[in-house]
PDB file of C-alpha atoms in Angstrom:
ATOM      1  CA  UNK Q   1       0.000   0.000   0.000  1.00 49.00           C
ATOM      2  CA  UNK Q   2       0.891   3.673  -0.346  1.00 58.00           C
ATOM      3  CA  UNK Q   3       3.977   5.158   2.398  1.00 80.00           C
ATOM      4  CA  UNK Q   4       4.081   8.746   3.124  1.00 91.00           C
ATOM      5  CA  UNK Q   5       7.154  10.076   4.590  1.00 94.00           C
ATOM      6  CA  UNK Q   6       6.822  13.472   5.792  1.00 96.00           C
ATOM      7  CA  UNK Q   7      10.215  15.392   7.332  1.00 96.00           C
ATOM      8  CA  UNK Q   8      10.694  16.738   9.359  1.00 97.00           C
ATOM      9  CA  UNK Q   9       8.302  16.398  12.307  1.00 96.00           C
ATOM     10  CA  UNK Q  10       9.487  19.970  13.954  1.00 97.00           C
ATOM     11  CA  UNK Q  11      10.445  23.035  12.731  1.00 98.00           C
ATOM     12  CA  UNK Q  12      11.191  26.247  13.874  1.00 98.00           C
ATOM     13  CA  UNK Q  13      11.777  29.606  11.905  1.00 98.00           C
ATOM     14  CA  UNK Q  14      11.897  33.190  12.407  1.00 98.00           C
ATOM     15  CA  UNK Q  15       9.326  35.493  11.826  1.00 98.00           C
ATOM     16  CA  UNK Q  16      10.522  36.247   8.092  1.00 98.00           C
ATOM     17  CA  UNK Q  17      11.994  33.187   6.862  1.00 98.00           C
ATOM     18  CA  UNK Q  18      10.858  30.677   4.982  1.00 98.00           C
ATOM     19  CA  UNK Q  19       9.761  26.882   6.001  1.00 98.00           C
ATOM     20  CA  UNK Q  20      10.069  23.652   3.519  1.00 98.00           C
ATOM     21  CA  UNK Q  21       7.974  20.711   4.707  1.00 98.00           C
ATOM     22  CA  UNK Q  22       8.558  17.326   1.940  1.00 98.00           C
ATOM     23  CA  UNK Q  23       6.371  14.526   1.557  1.00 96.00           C
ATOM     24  CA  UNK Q  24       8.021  11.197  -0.179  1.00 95.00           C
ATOM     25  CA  UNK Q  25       5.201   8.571  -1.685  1.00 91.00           C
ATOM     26  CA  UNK Q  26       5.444   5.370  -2.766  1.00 86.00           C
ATOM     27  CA  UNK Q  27       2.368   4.813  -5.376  1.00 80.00           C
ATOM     28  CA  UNK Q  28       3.311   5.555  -8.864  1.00 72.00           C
ATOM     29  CA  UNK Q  29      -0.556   6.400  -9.198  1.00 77.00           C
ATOM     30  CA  UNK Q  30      -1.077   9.334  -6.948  1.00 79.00           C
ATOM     31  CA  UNK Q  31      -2.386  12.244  -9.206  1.00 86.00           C
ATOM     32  CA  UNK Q  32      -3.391  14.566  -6.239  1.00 90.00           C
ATOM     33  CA  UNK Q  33      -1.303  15.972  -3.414  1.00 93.00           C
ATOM     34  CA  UNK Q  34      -3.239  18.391  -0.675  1.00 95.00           C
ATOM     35  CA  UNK Q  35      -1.848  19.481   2.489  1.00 97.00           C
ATOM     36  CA  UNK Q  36      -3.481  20.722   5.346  1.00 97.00           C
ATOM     37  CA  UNK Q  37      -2.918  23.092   8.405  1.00 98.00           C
ATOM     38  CA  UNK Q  38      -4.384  22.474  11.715  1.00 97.00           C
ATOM     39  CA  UNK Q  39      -4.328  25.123  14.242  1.00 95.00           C
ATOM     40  CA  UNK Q  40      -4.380  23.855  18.034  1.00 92.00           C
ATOM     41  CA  UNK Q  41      -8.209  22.562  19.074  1.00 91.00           C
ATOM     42  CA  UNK Q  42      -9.131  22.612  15.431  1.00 93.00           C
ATOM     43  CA  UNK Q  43      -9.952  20.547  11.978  1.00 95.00           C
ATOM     44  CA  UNK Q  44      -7.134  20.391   9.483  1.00 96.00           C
ATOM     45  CA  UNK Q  45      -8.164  22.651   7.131  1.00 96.00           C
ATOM     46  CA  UNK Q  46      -6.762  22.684   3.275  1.00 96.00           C
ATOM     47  CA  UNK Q  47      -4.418  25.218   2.464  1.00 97.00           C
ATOM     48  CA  UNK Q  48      -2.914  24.282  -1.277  1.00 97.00           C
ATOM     49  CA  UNK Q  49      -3.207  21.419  -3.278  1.00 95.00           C
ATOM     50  CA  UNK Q  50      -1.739  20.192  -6.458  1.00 94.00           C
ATOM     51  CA  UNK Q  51      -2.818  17.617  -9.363  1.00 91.00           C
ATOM     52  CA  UNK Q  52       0.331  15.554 -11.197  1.00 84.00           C
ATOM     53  CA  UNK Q  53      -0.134  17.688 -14.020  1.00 83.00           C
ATOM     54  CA  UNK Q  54       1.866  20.842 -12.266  1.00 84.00           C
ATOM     55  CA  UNK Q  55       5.103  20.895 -10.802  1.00 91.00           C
ATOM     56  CA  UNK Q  56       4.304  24.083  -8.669  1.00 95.00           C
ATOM     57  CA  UNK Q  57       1.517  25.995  -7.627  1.00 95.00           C
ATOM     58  CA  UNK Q  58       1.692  29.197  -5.384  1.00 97.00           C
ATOM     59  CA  UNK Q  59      -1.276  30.765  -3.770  1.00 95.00           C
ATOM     60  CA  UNK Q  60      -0.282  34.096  -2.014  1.00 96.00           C
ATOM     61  CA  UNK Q  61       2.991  32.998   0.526  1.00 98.00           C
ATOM     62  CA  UNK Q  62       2.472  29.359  -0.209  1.00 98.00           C
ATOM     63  CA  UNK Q  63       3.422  27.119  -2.423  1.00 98.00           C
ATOM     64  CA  UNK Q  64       3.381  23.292  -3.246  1.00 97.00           C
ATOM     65  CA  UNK Q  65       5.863  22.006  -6.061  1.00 97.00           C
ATOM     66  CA  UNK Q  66       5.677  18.268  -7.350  1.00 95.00           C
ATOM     67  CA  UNK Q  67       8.276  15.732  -8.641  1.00 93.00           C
ATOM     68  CA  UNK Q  68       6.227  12.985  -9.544  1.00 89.00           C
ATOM     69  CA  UNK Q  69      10.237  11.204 -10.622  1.00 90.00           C
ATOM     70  CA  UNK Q  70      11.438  11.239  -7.713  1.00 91.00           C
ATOM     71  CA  UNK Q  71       7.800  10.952  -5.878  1.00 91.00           C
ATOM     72  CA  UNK Q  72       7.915  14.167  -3.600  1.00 93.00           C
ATOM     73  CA  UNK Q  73       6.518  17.163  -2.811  1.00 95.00           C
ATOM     74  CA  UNK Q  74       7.060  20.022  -0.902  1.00 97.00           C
ATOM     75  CA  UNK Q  75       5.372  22.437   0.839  1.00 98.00           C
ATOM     76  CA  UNK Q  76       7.155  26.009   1.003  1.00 98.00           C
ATOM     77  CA  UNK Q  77       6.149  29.087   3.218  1.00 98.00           C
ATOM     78  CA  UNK Q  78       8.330  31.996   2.758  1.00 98.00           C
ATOM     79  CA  UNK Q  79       7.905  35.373   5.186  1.00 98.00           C
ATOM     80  CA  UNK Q  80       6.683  33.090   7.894  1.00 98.00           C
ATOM     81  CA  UNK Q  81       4.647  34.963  10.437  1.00 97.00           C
ATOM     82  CA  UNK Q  82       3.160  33.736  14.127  1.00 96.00           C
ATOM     83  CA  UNK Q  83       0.040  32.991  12.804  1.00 96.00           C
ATOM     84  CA  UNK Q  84       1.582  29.879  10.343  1.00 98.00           C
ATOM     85  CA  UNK Q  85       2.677  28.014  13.699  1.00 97.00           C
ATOM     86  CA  UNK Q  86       0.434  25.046  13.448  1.00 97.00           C
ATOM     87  CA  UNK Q  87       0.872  21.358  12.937  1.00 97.00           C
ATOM     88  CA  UNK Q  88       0.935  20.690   8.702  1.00 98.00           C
ATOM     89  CA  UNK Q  89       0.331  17.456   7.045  1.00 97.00           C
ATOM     90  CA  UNK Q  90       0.690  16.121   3.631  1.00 96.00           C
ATOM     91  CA  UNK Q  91      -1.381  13.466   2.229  1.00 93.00           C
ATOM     92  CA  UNK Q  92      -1.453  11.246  -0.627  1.00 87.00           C
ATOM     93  CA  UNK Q  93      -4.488   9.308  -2.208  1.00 80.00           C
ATOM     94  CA  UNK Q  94      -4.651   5.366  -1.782  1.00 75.00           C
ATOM     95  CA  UNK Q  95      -7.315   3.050  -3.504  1.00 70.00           C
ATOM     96  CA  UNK Q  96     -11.327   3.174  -3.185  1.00 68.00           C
ATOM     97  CA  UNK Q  97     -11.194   7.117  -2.475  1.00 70.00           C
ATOM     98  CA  UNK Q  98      -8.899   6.168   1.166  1.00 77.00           C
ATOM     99  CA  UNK Q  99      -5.733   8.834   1.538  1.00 80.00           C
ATOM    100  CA  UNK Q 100      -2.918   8.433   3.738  1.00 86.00           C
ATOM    101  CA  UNK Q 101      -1.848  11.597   6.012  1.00 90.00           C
ATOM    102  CA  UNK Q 102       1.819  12.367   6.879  1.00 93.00           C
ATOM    103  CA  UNK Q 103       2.587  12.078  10.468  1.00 93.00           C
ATOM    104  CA  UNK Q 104       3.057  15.608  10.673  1.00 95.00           C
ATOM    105  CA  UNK Q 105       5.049  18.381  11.142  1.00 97.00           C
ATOM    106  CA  UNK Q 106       4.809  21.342  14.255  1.00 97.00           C
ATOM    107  CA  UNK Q 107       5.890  24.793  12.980  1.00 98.00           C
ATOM    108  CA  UNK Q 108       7.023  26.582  15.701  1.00 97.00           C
ATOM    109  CA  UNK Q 109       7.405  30.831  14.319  1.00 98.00           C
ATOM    110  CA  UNK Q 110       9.575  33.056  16.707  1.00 95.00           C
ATOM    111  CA  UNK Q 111       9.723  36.348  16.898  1.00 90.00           C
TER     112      UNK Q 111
ATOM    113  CA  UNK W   1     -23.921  25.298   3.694  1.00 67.00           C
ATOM    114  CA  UNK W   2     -22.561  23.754   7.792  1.00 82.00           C
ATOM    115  CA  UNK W   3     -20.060  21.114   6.510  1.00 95.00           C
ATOM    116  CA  UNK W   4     -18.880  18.664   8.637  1.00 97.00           C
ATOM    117  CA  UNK W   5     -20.571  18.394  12.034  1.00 97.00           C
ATOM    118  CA  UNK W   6     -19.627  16.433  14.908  1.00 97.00           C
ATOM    119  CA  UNK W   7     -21.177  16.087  18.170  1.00 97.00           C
ATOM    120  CA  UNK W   8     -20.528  16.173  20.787  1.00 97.00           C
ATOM    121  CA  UNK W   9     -17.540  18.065  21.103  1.00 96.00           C
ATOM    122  CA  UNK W  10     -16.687  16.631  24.298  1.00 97.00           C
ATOM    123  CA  UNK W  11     -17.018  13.817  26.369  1.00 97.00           C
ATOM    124  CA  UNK W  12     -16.007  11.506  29.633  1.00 97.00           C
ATOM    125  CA  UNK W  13     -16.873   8.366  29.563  1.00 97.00           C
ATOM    126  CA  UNK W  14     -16.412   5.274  32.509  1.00 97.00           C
ATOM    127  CA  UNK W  15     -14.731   2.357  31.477  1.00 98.00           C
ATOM    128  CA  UNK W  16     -16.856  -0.256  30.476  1.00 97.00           C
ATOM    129  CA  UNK W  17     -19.585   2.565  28.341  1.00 97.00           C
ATOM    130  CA  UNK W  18     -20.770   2.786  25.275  1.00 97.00           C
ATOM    131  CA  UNK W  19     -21.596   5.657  23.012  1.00 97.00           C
ATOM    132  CA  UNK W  20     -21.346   7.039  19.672  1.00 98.00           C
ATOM    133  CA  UNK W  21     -19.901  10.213  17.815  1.00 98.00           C
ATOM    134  CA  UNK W  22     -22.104  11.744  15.496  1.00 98.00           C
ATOM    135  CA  UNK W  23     -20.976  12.728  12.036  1.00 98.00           C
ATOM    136  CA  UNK W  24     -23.158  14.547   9.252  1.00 98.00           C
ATOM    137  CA  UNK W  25     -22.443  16.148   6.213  1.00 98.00           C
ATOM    138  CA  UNK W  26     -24.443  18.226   3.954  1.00 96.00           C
ATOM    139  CA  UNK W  27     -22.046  18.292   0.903  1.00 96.00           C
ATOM    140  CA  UNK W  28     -23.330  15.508  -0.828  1.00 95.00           C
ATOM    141  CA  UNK W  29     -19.956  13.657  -0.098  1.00 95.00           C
ATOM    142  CA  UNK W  30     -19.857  10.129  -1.202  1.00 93.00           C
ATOM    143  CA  UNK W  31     -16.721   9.130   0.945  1.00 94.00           C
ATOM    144  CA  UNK W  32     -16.697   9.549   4.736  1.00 96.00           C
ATOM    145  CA  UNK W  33     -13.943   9.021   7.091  1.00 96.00           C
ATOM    146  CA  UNK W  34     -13.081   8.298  11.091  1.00 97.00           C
ATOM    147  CA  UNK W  35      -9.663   9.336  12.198  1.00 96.00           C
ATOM    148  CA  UNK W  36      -8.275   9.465  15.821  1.00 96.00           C
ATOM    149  CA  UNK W  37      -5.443  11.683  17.061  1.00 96.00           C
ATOM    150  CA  UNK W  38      -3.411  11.214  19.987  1.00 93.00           C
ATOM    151  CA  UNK W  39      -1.620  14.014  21.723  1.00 86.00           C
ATOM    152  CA  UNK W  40       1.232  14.893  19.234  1.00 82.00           C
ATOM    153  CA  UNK W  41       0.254  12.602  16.338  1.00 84.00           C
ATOM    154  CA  UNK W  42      -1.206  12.226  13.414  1.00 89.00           C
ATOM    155  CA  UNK W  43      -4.053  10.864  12.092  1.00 93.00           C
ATOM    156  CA  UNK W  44      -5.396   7.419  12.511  1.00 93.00           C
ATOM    157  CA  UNK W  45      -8.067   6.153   9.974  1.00 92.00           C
ATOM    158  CA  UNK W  46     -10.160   3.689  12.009  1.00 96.00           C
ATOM    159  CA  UNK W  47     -12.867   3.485   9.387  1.00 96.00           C
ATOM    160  CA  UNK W  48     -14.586   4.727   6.137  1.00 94.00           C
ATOM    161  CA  UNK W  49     -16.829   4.492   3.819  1.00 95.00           C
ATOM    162  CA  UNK W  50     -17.221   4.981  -0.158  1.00 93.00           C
ATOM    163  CA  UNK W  51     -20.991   5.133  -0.228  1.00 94.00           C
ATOM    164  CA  UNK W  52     -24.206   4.816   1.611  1.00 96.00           C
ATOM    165  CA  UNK W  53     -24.664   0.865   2.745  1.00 96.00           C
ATOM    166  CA  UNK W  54     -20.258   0.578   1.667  1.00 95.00           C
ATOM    167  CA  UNK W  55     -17.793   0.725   5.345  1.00 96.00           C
ATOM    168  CA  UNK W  56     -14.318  -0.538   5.376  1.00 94.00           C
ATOM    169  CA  UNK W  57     -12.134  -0.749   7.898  1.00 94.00           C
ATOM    170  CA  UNK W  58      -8.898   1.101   7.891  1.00 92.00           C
ATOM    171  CA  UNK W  59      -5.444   0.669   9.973  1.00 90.00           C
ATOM    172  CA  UNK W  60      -7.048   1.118  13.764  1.00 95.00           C
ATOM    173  CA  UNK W  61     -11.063  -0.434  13.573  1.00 97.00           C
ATOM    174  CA  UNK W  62     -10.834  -2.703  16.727  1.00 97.00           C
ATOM    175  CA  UNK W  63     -13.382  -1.181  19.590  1.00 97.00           C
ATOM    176  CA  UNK W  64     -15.154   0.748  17.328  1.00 98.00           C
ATOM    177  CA  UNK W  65     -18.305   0.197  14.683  1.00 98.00           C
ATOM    178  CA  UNK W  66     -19.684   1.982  11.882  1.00 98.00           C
ATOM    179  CA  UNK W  67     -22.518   2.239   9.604  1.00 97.00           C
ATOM    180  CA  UNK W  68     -23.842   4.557   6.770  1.00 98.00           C
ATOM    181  CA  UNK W  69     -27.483   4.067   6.122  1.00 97.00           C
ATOM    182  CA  UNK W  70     -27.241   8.042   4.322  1.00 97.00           C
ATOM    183  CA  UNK W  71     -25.280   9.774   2.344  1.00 97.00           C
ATOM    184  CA  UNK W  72     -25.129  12.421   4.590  1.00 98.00           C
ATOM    185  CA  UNK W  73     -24.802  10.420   8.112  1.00 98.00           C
ATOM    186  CA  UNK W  74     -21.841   8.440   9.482  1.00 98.00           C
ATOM    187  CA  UNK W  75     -21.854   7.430  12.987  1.00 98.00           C
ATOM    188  CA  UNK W  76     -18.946   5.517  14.979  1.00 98.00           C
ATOM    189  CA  UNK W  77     -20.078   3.324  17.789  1.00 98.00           C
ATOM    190  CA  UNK W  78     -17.844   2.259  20.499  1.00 97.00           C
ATOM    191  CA  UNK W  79     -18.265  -0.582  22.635  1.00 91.00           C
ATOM    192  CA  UNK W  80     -16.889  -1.229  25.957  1.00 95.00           C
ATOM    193  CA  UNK W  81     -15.214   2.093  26.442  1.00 97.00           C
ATOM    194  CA  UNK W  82     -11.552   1.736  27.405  1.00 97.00           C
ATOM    195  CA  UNK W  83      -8.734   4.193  28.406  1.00 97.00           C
ATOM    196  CA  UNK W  84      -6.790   3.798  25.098  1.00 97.00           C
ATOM    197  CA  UNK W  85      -9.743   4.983  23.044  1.00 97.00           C
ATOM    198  CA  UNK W  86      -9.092   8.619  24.808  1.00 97.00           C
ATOM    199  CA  UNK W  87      -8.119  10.358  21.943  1.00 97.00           C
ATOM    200  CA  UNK W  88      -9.956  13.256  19.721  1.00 97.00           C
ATOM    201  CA  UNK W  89     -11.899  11.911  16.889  1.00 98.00           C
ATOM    202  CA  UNK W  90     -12.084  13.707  13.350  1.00 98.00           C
ATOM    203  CA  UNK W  91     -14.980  13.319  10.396  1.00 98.00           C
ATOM    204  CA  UNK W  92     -13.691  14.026   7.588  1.00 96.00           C
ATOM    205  CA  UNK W  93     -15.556  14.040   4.235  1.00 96.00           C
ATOM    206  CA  UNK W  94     -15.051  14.577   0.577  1.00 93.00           C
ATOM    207  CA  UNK W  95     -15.265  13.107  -3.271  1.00 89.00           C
ATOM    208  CA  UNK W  96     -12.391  11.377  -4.582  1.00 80.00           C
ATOM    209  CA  UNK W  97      -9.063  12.915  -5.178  1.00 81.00           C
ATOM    210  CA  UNK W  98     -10.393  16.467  -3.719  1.00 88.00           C
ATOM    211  CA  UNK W  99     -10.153  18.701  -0.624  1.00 91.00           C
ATOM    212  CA  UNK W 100     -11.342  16.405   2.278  1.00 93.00           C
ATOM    213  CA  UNK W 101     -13.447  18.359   4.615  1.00 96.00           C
ATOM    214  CA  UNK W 102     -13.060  18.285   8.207  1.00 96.00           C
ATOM    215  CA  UNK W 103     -15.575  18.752  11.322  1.00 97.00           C
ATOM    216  CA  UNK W 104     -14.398  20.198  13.965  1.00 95.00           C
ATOM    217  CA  UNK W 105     -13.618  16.942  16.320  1.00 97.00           C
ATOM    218  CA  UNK W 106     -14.671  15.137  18.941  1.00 97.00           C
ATOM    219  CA  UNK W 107     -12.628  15.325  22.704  1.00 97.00           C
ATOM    220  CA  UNK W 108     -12.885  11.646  24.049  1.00 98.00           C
ATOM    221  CA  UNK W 109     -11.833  11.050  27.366  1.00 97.00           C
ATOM    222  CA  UNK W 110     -12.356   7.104  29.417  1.00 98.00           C
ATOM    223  CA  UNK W 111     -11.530   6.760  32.743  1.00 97.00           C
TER     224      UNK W 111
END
């Protein structure tokens, strides 16, 4: 079945720089690739997704880019703030509409 | 349009009880998930389903039951209450290879 990878598991910026989050997959027929932010008491909620036919997609300070070779993908946040401190997980799809979710990874934004 | 709702939001429960998590959704979703998250961890899928009348079991069913007689409806049951089923549950819902959509979880605690 499909492995997803997801590195690292903590990481802490300052306010300003950028974060990179990367997923690894194992199933040559994964054609979409969300990931999803999930604030402390809360849902994850989707915050950028991308289909195999891309290799990058931005939306505002975000952006997801896609190497279906080497089977990653990446999620990048450049001019971090406090408010992106949350808990961010990739996730791949699997047969009969199942996904798998990365384990996870805390971003921790200091001032 | 409400989304995914879950009740109850909270909830202590004695060893030994019974009770069970309701999930709706009014998004005409055809697949439905169960997920459990443990402090610091990801996401569990315990079960899902693809359709009305369709459940599955995914990598963490045992002490727990399911069934979707709607669309829009899928409850998880759980027998026999014990202290490793404290966790917080997640619904999640969406259609295949799209934004899942997430209710707002369930605080389990069995003591």
């Amino acid at each position: 079945g499909e492995n997803v990878e997801q590195h690292p598991s903590t990481l802490s910026v300052q306010e300003g720089d950028s974060a990179v989050i990367k997923c690894t997959y194992s199933d040559s027929a994964s054609n979409y690739f969300p990931w999803y932010k999930q604030e402390l008491g809360k849902g994850p909620q989707l915050i950028i997704d991308i289909r195999s036919n891309v290799g990058e997609k931005k939306d505002q300070r975000i952006a997801v880019t896609l190497n279906k070779t080497a089977k990653h993908f990446s999620l990048h946040i450049t001019e971090t703030q406090p408010e992106d401190s949350a808990v961010y997980f990739c996730a791949a799809p699997l047969s009969w509409g199942k996904f798998q979710f990365g384990a996870g990874t805390q971003v921790v934004v200091t001032p | 349009n409400a989304g995914v709702t879950q009740t109850p939001k909270f909830r202590i429960l004695k060893i030994g009880q019974s009770m069970t998590l309701q999930c709706t959704q009014d998004m005409n979703h055809n697949y439905m998930y169960w997920y459990r998250q443990d402090p610091g961890m990801g996401l569990k899928l315990i079960y899902y389903s693809v359709g009305a009348g369709i459940t599955d079991k995914g990598e963490v069913p045992n002490g727990y039951n399911v069934s979707r007689s709607t669309t829009e409806d899928f409850p998880l049951r759980l027998e026999l209450a014990a202290p490793s089923q404290t966790s917080v549950y997640f619904c999640a819902s969406t259609r295949v290879n799209t934004e899942a959509f997430f209710g707002q979880g369930t605080r389990l605690t069995v003591v």
